mmCIF file of C-alpha atoms and ligand atoms in Angstrom:
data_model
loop_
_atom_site.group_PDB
_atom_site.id
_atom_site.type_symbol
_atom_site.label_atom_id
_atom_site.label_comp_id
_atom_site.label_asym_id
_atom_site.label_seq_id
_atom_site.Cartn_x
_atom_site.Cartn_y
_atom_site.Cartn_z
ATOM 1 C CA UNK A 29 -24.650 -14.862 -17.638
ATOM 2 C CA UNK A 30 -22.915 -13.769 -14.526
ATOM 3 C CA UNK A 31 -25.176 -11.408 -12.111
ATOM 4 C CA UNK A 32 -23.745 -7.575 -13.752
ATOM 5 C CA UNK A 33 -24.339 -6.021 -10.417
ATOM 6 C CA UNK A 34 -23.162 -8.533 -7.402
ATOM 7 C CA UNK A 35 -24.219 -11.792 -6.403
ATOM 8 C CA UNK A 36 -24.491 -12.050 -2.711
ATOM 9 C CA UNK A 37 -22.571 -15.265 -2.715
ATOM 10 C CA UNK A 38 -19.881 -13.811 -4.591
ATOM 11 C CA UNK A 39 -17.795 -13.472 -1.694
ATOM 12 C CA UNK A 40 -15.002 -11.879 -4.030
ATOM 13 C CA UNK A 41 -17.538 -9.327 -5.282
ATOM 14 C CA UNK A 42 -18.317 -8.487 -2.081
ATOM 15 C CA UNK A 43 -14.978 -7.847 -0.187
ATOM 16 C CA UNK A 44 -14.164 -5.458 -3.562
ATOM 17 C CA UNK A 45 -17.663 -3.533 -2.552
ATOM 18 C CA UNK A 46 -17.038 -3.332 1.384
ATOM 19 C CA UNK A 47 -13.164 -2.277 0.842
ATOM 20 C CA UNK A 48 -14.763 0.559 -2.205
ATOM 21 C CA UNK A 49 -16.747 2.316 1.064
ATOM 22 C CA UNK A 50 -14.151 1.698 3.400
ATOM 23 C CA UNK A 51 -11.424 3.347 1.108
ATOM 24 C CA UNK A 52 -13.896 6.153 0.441
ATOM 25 C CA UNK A 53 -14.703 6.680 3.847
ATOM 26 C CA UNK A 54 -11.170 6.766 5.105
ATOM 27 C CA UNK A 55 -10.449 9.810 2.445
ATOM 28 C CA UNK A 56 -13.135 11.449 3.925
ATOM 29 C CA UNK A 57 -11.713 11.260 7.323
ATOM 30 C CA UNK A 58 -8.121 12.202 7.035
ATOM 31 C CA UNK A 59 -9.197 14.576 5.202
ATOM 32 C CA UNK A 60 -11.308 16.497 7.569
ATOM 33 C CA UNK A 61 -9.067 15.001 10.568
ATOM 34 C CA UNK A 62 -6.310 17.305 8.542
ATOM 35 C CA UNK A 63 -7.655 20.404 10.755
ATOM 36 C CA UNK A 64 -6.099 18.578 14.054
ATOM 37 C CA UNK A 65 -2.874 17.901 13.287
ATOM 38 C CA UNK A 66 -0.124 20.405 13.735
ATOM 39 C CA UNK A 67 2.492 21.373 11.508
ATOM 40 C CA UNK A 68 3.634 19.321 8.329
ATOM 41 C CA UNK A 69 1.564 16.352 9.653
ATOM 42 C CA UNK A 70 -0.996 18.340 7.213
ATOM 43 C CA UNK A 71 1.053 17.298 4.598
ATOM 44 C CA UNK A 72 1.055 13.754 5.549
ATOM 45 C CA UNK A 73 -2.687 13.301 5.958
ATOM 46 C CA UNK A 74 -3.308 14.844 3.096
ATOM 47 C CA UNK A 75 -1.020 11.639 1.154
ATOM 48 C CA UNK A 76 -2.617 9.307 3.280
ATOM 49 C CA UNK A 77 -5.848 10.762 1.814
ATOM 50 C CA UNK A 78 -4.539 10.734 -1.527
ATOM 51 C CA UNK A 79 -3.409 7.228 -0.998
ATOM 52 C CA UNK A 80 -6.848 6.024 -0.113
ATOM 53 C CA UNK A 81 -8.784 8.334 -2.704
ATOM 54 C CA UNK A 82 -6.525 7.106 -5.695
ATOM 55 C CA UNK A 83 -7.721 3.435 -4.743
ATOM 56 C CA UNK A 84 -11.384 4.138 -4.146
ATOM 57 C CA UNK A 85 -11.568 4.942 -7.319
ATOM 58 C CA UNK A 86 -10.112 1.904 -8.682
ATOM 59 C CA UNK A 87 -11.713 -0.419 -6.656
ATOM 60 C CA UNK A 88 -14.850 0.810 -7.915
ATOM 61 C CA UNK A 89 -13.337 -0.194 -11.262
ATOM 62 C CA UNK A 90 -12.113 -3.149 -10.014
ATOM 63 C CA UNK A 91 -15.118 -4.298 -8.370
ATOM 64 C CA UNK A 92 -16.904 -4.110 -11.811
ATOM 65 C CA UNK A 93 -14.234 -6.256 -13.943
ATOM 66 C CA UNK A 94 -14.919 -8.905 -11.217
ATOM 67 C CA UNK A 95 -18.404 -8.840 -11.464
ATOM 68 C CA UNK A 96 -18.671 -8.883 -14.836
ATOM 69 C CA UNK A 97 -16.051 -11.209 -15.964
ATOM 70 C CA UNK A 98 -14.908 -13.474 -12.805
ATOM 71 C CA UNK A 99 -11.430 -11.781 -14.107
ATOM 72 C CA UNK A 100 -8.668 -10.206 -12.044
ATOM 73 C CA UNK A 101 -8.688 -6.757 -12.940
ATOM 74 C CA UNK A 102 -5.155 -7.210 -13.080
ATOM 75 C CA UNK A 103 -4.313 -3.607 -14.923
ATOM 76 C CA UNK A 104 -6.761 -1.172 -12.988
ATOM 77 C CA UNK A 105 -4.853 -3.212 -9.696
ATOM 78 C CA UNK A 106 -1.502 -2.394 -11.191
ATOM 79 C CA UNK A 107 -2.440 1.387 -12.299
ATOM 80 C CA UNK A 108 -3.590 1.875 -8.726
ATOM 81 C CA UNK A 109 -0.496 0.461 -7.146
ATOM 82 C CA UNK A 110 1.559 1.918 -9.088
ATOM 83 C CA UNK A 111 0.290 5.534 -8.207
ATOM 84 C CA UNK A 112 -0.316 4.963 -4.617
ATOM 85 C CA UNK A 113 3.423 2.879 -3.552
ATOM 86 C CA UNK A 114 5.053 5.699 -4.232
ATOM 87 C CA UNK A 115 2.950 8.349 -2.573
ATOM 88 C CA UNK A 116 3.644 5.997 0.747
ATOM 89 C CA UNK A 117 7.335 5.835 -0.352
ATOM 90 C CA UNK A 118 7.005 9.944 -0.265
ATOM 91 C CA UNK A 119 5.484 9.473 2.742
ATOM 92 C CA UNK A 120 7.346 6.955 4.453
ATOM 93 C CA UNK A 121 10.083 9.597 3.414
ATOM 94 C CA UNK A 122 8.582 12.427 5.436
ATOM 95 C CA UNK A 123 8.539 11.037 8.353
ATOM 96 C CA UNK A 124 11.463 9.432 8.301
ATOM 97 C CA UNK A 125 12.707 13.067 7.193
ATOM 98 C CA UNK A 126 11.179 14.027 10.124
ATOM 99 C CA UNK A 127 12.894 11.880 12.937
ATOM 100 C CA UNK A 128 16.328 11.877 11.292
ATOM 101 C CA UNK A 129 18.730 13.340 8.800
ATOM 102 C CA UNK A 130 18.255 11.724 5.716
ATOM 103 C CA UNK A 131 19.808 11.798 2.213
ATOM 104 C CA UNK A 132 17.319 12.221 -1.095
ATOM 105 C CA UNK A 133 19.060 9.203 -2.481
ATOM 106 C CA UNK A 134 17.629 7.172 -0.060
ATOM 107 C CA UNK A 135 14.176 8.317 -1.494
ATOM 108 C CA UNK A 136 15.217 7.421 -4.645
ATOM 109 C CA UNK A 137 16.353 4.096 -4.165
ATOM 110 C CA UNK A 138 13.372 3.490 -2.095
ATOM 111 C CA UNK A 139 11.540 4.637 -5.030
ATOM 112 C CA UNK A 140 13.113 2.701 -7.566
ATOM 113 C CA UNK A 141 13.172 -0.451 -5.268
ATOM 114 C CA UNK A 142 9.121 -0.265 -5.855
ATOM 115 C CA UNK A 143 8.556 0.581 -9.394
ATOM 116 C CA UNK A 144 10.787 -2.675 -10.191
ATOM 117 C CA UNK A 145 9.086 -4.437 -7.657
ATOM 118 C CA UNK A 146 5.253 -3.791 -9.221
ATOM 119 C CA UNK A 147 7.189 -4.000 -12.850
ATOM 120 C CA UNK A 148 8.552 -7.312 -11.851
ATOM 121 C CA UNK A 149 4.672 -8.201 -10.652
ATOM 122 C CA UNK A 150 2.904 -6.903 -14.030
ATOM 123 C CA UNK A 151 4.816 -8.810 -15.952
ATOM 124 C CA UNK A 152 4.793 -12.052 -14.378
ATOM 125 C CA UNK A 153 0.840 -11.515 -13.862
ATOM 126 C CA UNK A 154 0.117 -10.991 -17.458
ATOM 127 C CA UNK A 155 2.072 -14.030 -18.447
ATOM 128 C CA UNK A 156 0.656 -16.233 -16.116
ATOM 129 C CA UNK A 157 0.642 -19.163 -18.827
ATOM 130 C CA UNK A 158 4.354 -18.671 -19.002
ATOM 131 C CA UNK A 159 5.601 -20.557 -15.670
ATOM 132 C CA UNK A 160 9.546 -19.251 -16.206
ATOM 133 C CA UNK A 161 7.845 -15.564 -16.869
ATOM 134 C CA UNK A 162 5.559 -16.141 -13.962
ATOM 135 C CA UNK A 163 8.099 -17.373 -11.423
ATOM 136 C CA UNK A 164 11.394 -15.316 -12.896
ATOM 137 C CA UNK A 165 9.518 -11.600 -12.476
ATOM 138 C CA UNK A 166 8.299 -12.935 -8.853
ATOM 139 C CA UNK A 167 11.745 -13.820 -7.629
ATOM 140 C CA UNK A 168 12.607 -10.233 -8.939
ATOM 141 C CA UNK A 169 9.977 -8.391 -7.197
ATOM 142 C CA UNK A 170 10.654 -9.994 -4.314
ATOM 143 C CA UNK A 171 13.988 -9.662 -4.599
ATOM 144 C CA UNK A 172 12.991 -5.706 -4.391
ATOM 145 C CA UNK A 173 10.756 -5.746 -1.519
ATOM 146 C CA UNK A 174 13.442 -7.591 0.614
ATOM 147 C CA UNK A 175 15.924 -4.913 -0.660
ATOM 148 C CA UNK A 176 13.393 -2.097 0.389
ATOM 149 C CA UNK A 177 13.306 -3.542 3.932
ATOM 150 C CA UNK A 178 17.160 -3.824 4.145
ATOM 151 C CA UNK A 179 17.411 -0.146 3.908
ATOM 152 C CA UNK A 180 14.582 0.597 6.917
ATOM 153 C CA UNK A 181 15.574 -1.901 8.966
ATOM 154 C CA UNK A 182 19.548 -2.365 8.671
ATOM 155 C CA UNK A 183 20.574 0.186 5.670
ATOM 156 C CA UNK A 184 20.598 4.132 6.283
ATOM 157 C CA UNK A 185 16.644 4.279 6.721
ATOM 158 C CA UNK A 186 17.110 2.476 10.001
ATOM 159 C CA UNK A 187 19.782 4.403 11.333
ATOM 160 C CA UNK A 188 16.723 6.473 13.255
ATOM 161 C CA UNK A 189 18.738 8.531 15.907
ATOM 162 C CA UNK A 190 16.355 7.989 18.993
ATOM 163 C CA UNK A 191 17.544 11.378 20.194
ATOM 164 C CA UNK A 192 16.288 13.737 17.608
ATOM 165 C CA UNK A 193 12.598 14.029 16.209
ATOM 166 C CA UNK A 194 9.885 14.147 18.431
ATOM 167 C CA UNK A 195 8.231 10.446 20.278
ATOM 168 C CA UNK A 196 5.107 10.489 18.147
ATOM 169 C CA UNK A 197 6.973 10.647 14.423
ATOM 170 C CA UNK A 198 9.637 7.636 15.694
ATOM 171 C CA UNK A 199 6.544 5.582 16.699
ATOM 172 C CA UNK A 200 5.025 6.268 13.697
ATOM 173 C CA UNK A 201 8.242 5.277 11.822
ATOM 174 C CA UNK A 202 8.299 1.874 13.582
ATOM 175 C CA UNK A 203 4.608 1.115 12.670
ATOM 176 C CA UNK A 204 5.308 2.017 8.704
ATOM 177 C CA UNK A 205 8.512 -0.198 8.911
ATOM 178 C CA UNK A 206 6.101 -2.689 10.453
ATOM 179 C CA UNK A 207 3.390 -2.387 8.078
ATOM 180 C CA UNK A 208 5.986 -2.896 5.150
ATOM 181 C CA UNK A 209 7.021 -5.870 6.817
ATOM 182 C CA UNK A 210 3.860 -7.614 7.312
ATOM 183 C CA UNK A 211 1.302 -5.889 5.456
ATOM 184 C CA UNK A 212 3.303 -5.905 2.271
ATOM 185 C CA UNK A 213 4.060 -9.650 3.037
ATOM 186 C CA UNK A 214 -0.217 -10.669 2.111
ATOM 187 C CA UNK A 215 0.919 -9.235 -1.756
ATOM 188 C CA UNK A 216 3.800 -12.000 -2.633
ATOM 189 C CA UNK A 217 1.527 -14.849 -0.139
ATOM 190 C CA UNK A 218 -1.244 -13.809 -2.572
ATOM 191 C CA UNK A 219 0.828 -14.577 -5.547
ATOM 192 C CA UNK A 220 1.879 -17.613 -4.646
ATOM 193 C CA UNK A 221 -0.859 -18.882 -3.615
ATOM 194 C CA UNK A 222 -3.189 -17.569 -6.292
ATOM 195 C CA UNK A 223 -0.639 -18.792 -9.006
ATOM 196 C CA UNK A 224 0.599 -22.179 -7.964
ATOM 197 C CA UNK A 225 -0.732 -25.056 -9.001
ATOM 198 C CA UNK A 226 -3.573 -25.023 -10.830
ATOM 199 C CA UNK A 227 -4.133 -20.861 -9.894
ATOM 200 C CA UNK A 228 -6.581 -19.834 -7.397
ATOM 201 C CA UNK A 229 -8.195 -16.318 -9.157
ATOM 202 C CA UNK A 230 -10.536 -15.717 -5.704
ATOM 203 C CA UNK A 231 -8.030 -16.686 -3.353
ATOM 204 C CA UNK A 232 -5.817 -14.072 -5.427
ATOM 205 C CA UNK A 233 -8.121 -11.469 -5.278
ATOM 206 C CA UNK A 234 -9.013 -11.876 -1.643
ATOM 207 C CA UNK A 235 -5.634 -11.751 -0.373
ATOM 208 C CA UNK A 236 -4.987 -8.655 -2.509
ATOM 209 C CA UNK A 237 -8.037 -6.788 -1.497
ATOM 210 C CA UNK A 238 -7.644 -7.797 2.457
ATOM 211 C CA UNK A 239 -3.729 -6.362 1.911
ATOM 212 C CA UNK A 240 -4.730 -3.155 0.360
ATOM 213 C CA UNK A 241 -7.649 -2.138 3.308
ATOM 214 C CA UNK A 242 -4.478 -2.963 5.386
ATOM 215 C CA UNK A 243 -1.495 -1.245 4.088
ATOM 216 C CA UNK A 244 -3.630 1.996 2.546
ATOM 217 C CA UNK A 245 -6.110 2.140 5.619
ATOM 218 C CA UNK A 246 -3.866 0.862 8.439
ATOM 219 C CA UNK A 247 -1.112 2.966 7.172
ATOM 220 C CA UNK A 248 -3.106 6.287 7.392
ATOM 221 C CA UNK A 249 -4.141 5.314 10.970
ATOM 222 C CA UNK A 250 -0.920 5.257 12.256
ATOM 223 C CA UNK A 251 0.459 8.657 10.656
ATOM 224 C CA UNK A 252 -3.372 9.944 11.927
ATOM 225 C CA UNK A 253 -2.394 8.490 15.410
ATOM 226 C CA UNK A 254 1.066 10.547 15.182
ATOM 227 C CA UNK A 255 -0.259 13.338 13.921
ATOM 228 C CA UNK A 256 -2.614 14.204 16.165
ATOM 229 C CA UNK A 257 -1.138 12.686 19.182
ATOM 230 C CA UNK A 258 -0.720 14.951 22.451
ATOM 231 C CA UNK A 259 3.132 15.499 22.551
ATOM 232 C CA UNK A 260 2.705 17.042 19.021
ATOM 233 C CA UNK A 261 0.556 19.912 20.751
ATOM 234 C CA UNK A 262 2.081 23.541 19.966
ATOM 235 C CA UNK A 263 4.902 21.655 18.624
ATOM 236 C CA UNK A 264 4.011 22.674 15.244
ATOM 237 C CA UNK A 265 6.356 19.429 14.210
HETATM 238 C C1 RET B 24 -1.499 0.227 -1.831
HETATM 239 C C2 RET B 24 -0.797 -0.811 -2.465
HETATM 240 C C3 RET B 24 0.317 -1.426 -1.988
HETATM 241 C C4 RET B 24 0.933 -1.035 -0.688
HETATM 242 C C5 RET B 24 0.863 -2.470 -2.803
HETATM 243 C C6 RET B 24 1.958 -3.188 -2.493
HETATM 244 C C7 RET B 24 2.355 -4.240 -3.346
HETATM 245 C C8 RET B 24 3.360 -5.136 -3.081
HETATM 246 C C9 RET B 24 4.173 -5.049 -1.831
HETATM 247 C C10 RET B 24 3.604 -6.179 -4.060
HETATM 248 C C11 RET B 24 4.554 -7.111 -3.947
HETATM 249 C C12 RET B 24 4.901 -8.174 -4.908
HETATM 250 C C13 RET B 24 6.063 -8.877 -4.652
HETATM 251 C C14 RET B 24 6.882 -8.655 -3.404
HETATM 252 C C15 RET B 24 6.586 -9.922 -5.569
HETATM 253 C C16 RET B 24 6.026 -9.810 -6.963
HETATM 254 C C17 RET B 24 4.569 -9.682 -6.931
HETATM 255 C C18 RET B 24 4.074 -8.459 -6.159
HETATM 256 C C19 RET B 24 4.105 -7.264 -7.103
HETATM 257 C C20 RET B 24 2.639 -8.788 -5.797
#
């Protein structure tokens, strides 16, 4: 019988514990960080905190399915991504709202870029056995992702006019775009390599768990770091 609460050399186990506190300790802090920044920053720390709430939750979940079964908790990891991706596409949205002129169907498309994206992922996951299944529904999600970073980095996203919006919600525009870029890149890595080949169910997991501490955590930082940087003082931006 596997060890129901963790086994200290259950590595796997034990990144899904340290990334439970860290995701509940980061909703703690933007949170009560929510007093110091100005304006409708408030509103963005308070998704941020959402973001990392919603997932603390899960990975509490999550954690447990591991330990007990040496299973990915595949559907708790889909429920939770597909509650938090689009409260960072809503944010992603607001800032970008906030540095440029921007048209609701972007948001939309940006939206629905996602939900096929984690769609595409579910359904290859679950039929893991079924190579063409497993392999079609990745090529489709990535397919979505790369379309999602057309539009911030070439499409009308991108089109940030340096001129209007204040320094600190550009910069934090450029570290989103970045953390979509890279951050988001550990979820397909993960895929592969958990999937090829004979299917690597840790290595899975771990690449998972280290992308979510980066892309919900990391990604709160930076709009913290925006939002309660200097130039926004009195602003009320
Ligand atoms: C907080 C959770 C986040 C930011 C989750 C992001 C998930 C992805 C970027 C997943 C991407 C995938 C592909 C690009 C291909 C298909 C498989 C996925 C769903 C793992």
């Amino acid at each position: 019988m596997r060890d129901v609460i963790l086994d200290p050399t259950d590595y796997v186990g034990v990144s899904f514990w340290i990334i439970s506190a860290a995701m509940l300790a980061a909703t703690y802090f933007f949170f009560v960080e929510r007093d110091r920044a100005h304006g409708k920053w408030k509103t963005s720390l308070t998704v941020a905190a959402m973001v990392t709430g919603i997932a603390c939750l899960h990975y509490f979940y999550m954690r447990q399915v591991w330990v007990e079964t040496g299973a990915s908790p595949t559907v708790f990891r889909y429920v939770d991504w597909l509650l938090t991706v689009p409260l960072q596409i809503i944010e992603f949205f607001l800032i970008l709202a906030a540095v440029t002129v921007v048209r609701a169907s972007l948001f939309w498309r940006l939206l629905s870029a996602s939900v096929i994206m984690l769609v595409a992922g579910y359904l290859g996951e679950v039929n893991a056995d079924n190579a063409g299944l497993l392999w079609g529904m990745f090529v489709l999600g990535t397919s979505a992702w790369l379309y999602i970073l057309y539009e911030i980095f070439v499409g009308e996203a991108s089109r940030v006019n340096n001129a209007s919006g204040s320094p600190a919600g550009q910069r934090a525009f450029k570290s989103l775009r970045l953390i979509v870029t890279f951050g988001w890149a550990i979820y397909p890595l993960g895929y592969v390599y958990g999937y090829a080949g004979e299917g690597d169910v840790a290595a899975l997991n771990i690449a998972y768990n280290l992308a979510d501490f980066v892309n919900k955590i990391a990604f709160g930082v930076a709009i913290w770091l925006a939002a309660t940087s200097d130039e926004e003082m009195g602003q009320d931006a």
